Short mmCIF file of C-alpha atoms in Angstrom, two decimals:
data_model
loop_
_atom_site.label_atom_id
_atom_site.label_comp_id
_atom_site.label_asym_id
_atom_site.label_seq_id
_atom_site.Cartn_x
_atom_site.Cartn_y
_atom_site.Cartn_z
CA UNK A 1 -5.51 9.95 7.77
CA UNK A 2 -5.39 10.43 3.79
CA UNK A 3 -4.20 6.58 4.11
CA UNK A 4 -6.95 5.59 6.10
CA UNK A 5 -10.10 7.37 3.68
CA UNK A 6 -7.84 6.08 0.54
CA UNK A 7 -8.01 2.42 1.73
CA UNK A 8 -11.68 2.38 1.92
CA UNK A 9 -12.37 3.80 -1.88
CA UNK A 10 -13.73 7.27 -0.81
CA UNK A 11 -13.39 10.29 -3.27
CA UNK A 12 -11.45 13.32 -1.12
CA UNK A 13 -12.99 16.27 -2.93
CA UNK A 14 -11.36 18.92 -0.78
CA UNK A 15 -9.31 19.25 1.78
CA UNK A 16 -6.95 21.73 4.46
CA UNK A 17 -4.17 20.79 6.36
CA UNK A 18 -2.87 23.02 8.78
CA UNK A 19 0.31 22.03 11.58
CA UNK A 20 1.82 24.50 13.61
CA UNK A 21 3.28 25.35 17.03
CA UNK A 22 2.50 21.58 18.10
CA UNK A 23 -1.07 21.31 16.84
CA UNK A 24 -2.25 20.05 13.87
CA UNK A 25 -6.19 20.44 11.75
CA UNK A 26 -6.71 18.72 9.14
CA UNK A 27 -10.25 18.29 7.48
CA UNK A 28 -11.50 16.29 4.41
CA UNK A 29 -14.55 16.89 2.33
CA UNK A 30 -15.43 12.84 0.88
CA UNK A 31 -17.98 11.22 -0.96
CA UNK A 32 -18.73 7.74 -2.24
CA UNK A 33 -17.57 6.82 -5.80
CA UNK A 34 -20.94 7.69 -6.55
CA UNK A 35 -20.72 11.07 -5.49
CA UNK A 36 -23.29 10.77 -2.89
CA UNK A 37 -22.88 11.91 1.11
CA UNK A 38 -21.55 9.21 3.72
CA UNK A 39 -25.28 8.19 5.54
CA UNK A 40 -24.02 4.57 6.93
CA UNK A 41 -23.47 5.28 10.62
CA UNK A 42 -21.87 1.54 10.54
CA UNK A 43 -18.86 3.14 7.93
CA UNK A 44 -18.81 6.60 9.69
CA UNK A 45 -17.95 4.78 13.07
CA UNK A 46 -15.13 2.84 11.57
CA UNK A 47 -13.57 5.85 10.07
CA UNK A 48 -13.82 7.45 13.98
CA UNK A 49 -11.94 4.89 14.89
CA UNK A 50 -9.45 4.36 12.39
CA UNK A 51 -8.34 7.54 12.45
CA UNK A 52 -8.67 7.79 17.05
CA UNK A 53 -7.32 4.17 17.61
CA UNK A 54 -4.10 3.65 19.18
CA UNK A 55 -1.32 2.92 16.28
CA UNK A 56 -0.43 -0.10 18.00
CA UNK A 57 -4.15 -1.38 17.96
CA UNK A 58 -6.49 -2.72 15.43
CA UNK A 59 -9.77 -1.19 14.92
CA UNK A 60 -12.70 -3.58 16.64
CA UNK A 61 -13.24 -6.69 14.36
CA UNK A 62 -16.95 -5.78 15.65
CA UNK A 63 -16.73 -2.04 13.88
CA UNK A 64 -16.03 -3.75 11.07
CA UNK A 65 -18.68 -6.54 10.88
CA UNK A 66 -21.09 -3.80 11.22
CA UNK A 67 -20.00 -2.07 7.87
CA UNK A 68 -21.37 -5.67 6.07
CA UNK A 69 -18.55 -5.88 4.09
CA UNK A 70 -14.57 -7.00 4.41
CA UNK A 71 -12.67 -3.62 4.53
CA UNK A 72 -9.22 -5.27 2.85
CA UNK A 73 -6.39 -2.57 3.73
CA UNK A 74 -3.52 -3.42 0.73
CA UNK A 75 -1.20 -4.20 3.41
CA UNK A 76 1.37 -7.09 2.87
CA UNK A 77 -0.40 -9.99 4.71
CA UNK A 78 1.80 -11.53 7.75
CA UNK A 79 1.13 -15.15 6.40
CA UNK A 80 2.54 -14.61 2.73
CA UNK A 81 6.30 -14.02 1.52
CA UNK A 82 6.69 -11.16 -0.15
CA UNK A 83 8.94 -10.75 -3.24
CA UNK A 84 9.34 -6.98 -4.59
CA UNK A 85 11.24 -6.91 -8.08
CA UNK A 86 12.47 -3.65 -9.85
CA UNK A 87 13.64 -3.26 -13.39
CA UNK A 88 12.90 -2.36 -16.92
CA UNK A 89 9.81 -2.70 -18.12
CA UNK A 90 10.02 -5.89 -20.59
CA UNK A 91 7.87 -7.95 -22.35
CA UNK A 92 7.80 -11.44 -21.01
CA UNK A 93 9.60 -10.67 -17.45
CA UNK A 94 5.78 -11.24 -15.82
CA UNK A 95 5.61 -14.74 -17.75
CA UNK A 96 9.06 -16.40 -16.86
CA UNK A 97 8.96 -14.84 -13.14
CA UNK A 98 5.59 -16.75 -13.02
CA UNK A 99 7.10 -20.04 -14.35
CA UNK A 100 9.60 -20.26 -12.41
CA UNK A 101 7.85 -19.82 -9.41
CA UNK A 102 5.72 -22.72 -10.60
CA UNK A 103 8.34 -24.75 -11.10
CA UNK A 104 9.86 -24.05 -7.38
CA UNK A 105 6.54 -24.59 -6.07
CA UNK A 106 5.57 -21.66 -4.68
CA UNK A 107 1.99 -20.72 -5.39
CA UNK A 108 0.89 -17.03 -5.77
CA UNK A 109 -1.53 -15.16 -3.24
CA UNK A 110 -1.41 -11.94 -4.91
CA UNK A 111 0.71 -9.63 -6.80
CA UNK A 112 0.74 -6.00 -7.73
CA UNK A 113 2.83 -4.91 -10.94
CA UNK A 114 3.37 -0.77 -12.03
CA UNK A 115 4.43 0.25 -15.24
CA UNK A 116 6.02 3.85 -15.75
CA UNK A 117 7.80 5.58 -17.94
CA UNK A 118 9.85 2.22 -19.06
CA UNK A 119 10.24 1.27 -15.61
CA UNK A 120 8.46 -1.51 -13.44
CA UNK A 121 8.19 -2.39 -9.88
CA UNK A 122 6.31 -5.64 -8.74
CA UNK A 123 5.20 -7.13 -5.20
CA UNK A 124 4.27 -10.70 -5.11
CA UNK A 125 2.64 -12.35 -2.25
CA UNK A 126 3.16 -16.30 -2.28
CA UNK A 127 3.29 -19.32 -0.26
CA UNK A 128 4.58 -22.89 0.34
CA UNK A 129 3.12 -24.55 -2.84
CA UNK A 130 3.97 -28.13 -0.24
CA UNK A 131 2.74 -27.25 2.75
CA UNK A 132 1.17 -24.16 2.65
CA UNK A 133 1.90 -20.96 4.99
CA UNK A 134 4.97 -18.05 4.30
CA UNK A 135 8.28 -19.68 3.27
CA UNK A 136 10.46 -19.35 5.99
CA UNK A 137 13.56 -21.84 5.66
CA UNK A 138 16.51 -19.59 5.00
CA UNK A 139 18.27 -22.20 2.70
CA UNK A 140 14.83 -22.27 0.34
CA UNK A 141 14.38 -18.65 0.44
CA UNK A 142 18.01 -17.79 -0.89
CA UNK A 143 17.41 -20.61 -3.79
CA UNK A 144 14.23 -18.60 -4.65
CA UNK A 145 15.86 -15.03 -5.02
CA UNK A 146 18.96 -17.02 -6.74
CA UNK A 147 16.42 -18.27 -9.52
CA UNK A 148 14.49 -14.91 -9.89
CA UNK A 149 17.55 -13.12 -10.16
CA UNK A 150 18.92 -15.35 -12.87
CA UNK A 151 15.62 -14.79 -14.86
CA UNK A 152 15.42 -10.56 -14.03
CA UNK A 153 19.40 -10.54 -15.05
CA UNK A 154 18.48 -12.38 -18.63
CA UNK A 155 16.01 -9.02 -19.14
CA UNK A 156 18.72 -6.69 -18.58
CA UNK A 157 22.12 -5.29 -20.38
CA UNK A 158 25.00 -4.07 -18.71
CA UNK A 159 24.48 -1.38 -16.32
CA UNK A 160 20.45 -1.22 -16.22
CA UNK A 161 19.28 -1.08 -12.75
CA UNK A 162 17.44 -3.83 -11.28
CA UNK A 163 16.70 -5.48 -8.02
CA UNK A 164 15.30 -8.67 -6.18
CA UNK A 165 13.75 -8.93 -2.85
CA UNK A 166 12.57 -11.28 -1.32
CA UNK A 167 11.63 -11.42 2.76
CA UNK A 168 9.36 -13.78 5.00
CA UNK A 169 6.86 -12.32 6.83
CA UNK A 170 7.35 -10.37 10.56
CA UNK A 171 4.77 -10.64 12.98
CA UNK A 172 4.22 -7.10 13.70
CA UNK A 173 5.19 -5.51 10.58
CA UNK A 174 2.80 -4.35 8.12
CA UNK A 175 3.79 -2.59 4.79
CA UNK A 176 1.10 -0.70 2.69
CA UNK A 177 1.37 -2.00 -0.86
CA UNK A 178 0.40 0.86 -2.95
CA UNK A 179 2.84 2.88 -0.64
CA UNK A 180 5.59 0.51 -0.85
CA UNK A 181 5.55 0.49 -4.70
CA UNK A 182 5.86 4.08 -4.87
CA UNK A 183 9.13 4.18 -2.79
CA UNK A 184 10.02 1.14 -5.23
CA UNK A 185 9.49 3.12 -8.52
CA UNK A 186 11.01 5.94 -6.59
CA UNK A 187 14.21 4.15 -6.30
CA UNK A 188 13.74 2.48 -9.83
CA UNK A 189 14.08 6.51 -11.04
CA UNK A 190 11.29 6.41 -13.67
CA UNK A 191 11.18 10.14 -12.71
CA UNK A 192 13.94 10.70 -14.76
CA UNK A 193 12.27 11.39 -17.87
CA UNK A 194 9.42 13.72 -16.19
CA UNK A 195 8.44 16.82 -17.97
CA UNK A 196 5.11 18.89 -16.80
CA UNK A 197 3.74 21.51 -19.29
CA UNK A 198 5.84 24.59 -18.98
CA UNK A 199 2.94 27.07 -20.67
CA UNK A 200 3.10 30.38 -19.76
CA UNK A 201 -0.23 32.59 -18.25
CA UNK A 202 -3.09 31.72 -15.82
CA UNK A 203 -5.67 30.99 -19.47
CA UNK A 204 -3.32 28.06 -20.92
CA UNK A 205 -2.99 26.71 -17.49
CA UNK A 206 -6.72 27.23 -16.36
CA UNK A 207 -7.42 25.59 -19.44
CA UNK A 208 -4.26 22.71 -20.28
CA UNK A 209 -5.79 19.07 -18.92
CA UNK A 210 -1.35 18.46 -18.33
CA UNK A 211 -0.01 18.34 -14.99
CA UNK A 212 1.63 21.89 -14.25
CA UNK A 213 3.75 22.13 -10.92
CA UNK A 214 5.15 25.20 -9.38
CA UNK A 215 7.76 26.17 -6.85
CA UNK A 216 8.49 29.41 -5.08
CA UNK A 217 9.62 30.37 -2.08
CA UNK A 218 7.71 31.82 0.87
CA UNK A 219 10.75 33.50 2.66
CA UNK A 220 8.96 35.59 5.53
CA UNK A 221 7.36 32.35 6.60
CA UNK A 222 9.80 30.27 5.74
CA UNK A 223 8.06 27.21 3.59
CA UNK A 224 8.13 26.62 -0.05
CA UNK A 225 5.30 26.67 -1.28
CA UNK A 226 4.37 23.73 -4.39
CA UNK A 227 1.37 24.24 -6.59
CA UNK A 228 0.05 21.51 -8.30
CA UNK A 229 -2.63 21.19 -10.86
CA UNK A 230 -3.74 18.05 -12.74
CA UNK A 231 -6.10 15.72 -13.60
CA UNK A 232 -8.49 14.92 -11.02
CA UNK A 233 -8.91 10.98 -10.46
CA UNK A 234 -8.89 8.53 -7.29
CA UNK A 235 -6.45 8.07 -4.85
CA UNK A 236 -4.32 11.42 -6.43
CA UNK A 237 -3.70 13.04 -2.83
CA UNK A 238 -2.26 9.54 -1.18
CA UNK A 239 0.26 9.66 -4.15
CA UNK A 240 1.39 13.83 -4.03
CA UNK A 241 1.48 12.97 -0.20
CA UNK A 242 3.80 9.15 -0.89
CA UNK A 243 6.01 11.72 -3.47
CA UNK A 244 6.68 14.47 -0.55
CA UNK A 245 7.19 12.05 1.96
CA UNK A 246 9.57 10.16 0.04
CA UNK A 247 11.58 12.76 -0.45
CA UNK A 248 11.57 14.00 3.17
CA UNK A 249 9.25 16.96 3.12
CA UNK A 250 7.11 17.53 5.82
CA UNK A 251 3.75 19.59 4.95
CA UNK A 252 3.01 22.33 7.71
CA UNK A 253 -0.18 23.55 5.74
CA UNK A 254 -1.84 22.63 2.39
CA UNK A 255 -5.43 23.16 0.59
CA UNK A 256 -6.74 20.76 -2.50
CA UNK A 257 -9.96 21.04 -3.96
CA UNK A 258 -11.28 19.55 -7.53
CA UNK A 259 -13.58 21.53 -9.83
CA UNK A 260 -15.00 19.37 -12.66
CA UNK A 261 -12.28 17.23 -13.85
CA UNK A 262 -9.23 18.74 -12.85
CA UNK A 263 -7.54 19.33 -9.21
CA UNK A 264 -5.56 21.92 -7.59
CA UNK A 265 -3.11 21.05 -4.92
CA UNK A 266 -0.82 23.69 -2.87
CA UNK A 267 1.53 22.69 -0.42
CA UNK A 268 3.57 24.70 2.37
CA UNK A 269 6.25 22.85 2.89
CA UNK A 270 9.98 22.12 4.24
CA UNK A 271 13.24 20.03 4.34
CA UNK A 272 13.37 17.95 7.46
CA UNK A 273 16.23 19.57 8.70
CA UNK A 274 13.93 22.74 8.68
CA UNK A 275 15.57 24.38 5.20
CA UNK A 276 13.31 25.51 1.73
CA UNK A 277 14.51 24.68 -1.23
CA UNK A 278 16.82 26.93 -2.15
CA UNK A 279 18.20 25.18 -5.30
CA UNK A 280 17.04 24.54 -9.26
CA UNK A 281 18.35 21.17 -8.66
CA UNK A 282 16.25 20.65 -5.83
CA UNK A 283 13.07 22.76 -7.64
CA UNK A 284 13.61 20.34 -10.70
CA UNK A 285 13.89 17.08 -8.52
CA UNK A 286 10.85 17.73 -6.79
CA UNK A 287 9.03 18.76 -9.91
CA UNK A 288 9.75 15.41 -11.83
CA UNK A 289 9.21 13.44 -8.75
CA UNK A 290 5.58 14.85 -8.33
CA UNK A 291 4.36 14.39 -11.74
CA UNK A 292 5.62 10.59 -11.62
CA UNK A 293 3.67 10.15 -8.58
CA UNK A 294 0.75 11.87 -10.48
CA UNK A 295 1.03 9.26 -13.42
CA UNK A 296 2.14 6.18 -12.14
CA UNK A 297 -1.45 5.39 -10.87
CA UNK A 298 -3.12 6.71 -14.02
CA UNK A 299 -4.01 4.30 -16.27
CA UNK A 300 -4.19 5.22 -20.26
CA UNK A 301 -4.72 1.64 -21.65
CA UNK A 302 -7.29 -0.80 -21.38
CA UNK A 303 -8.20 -3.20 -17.86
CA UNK A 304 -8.58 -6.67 -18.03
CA UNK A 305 -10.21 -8.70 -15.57
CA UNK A 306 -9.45 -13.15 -15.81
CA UNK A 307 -11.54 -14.72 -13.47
CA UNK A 308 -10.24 -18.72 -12.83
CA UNK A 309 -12.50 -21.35 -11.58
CA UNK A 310 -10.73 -24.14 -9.65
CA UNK A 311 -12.99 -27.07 -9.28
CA UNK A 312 -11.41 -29.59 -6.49
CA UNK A 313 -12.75 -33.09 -6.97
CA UNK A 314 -13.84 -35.64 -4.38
CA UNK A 315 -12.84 -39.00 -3.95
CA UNK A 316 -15.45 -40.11 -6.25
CA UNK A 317 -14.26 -37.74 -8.84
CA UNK A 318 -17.45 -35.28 -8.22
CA UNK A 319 -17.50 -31.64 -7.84
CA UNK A 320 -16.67 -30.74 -4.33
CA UNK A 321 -15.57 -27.38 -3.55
CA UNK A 322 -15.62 -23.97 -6.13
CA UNK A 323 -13.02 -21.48 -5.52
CA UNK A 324 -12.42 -18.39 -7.90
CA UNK A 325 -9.29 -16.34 -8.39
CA UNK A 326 -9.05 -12.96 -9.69
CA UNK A 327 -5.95 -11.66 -11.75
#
């Protein structure tokens, strides 16, 4: 459901989750990215049925005509091979993986690059630069990883981890992209270095703009129970949730709400196997894990936007069709 509300830009201001004895409740308090109250019936409908619909169905094509606008869910399109790419964080990496894949011919849909904590994680979407369509001969696939691999290796010493991907599309199969990267910088370990502020009393904390998490244990209800307070900014519940998940929690109840510019999270929560955590290893794991989740997403440098314009020519060397692509 968080998913869902995420995907279509809406700001989650508060929210409880509640799952017990079989049943679940779960309610969300959203906005625009204005700030202003959901009025389009068109918009309301499609959430209805995004979060009712089958999983195995596709919410009406004419639910989302109505909203007058393309909802585009950052799922991994079935028509694109997709190349995921772990590593250090190195200037130049982008530039050479970009050549070569010009040089092979493959042309580039889309991509998606993180940056943490001297660690990177990159999806690529690209196609048959010849023919168009996903890349699916086996033989031309395996020279593509071989290449990328050669030029990832070159930006890497002895030891570093690093790791190239690369898969055709499956009808059927869709992978979230912003969900996918976290279980890639997850794996990359750029929690490693993960410290929240450790400042003792309710004032410093009520009043410190760092993330703070907390862990105790609940043991006549048996949960642990995480506290989390941080910046407030888009998108920051999908991410605690990606974290927890990842690390095979499941959340029986929780309660987030934002105040001004900061947010509160609290989480009841267990192993799947039904345990707390009982450990300072685990306790410290968690902690790290959380706060990369919390800053992966947050940006503290500038954006910038390169708009291309691709003119294709007739055969009488005129202007014929405009297309524009965004990087």
């Amino acid at each position: 459901m968080v998913q869902v509300l995420t995907d279509l830009d809406l700001v989650i201001s508060k929210s409880y989750i509640s799952s017990d004895g079989g049943w679940f409740m779960e309610v969300f308090h959203v906005t625009d990215q204005l700030g202003s109250k959901l009025t389009d019936d068109s918009l309301i409908l499609y959430i209805q049925q995004a979060l009712c619909v089958n999983r195995r169905r596709r919410v009406s094509k004419e639910s989302q005509a109505s909203l007058h606008r393309e909802v585009r869910a950052p799922y991994a399109s079935t028509d694109h091979t997709a190349m995921e790419i772990t590593g250090t964080d190195r200037p130049g990496l982008l530039s050479e993986i970009s050549a070569v894949l010009s040089k092979l011919e493959c042309d580039v849909s889309a991509s998606v690059v993180w940056t943490h904590n001297n660690r990177a994680a990159s999806i690529i979407y690209m196609e048959d630069g010849l023919q168009g369509g996903p890349i699916t001969d086996p033989k031309r696939l395996a020279h593509v990883q071989e290449q990328l691999e050669n030029v990832v290796e070159a930006h890497h010493g002895v030891g570093e981890r690093r790791s190239v991907r690369l898969t055709a599309p499956a009808p059927g199969q869709k992978t979230h992209t912003g969900r996918r990267l976290h279980q890639l910088m997850y794996a990359n370990m750029d929690y490693e270095p993960c410290q929240g502020c450790n400042g003792g009393g309710v004032a410093h904390r009520n009043n410190c703009t760092k993330i703070h998490v907390s862990i105790e244990s609940c043991k006549e209800k048996g949960y642990s129970v995480v506290n989390v307070r941080s910046r407030d900014r888009p998108k920051l519940l999908f991410d605690t949730l990606c974290a927890l998940t990842d690390m095979q929690y499941v959340v029986f109840h929780a309660a987030v709400s934002a105040k001004g510019t900061m947010a509160d999270q609290e989480y009841f929560i267990r192993q799947q196997d039904g345990c707390t955590l009982d450990s300072e290893r685990e306790r410290h794991k968690l902690t790290q894990c959380l706060i990369a989740a919390i800053e992966r997403r947050a940006s503290h440098v500038c954006t910038v936007k390169a708009y291309l314009t691709f003119i294709e020519l007739g055969r009488k060397g005129q202007p014929q069709t405009g297309l524009e692509q965004k990087f």
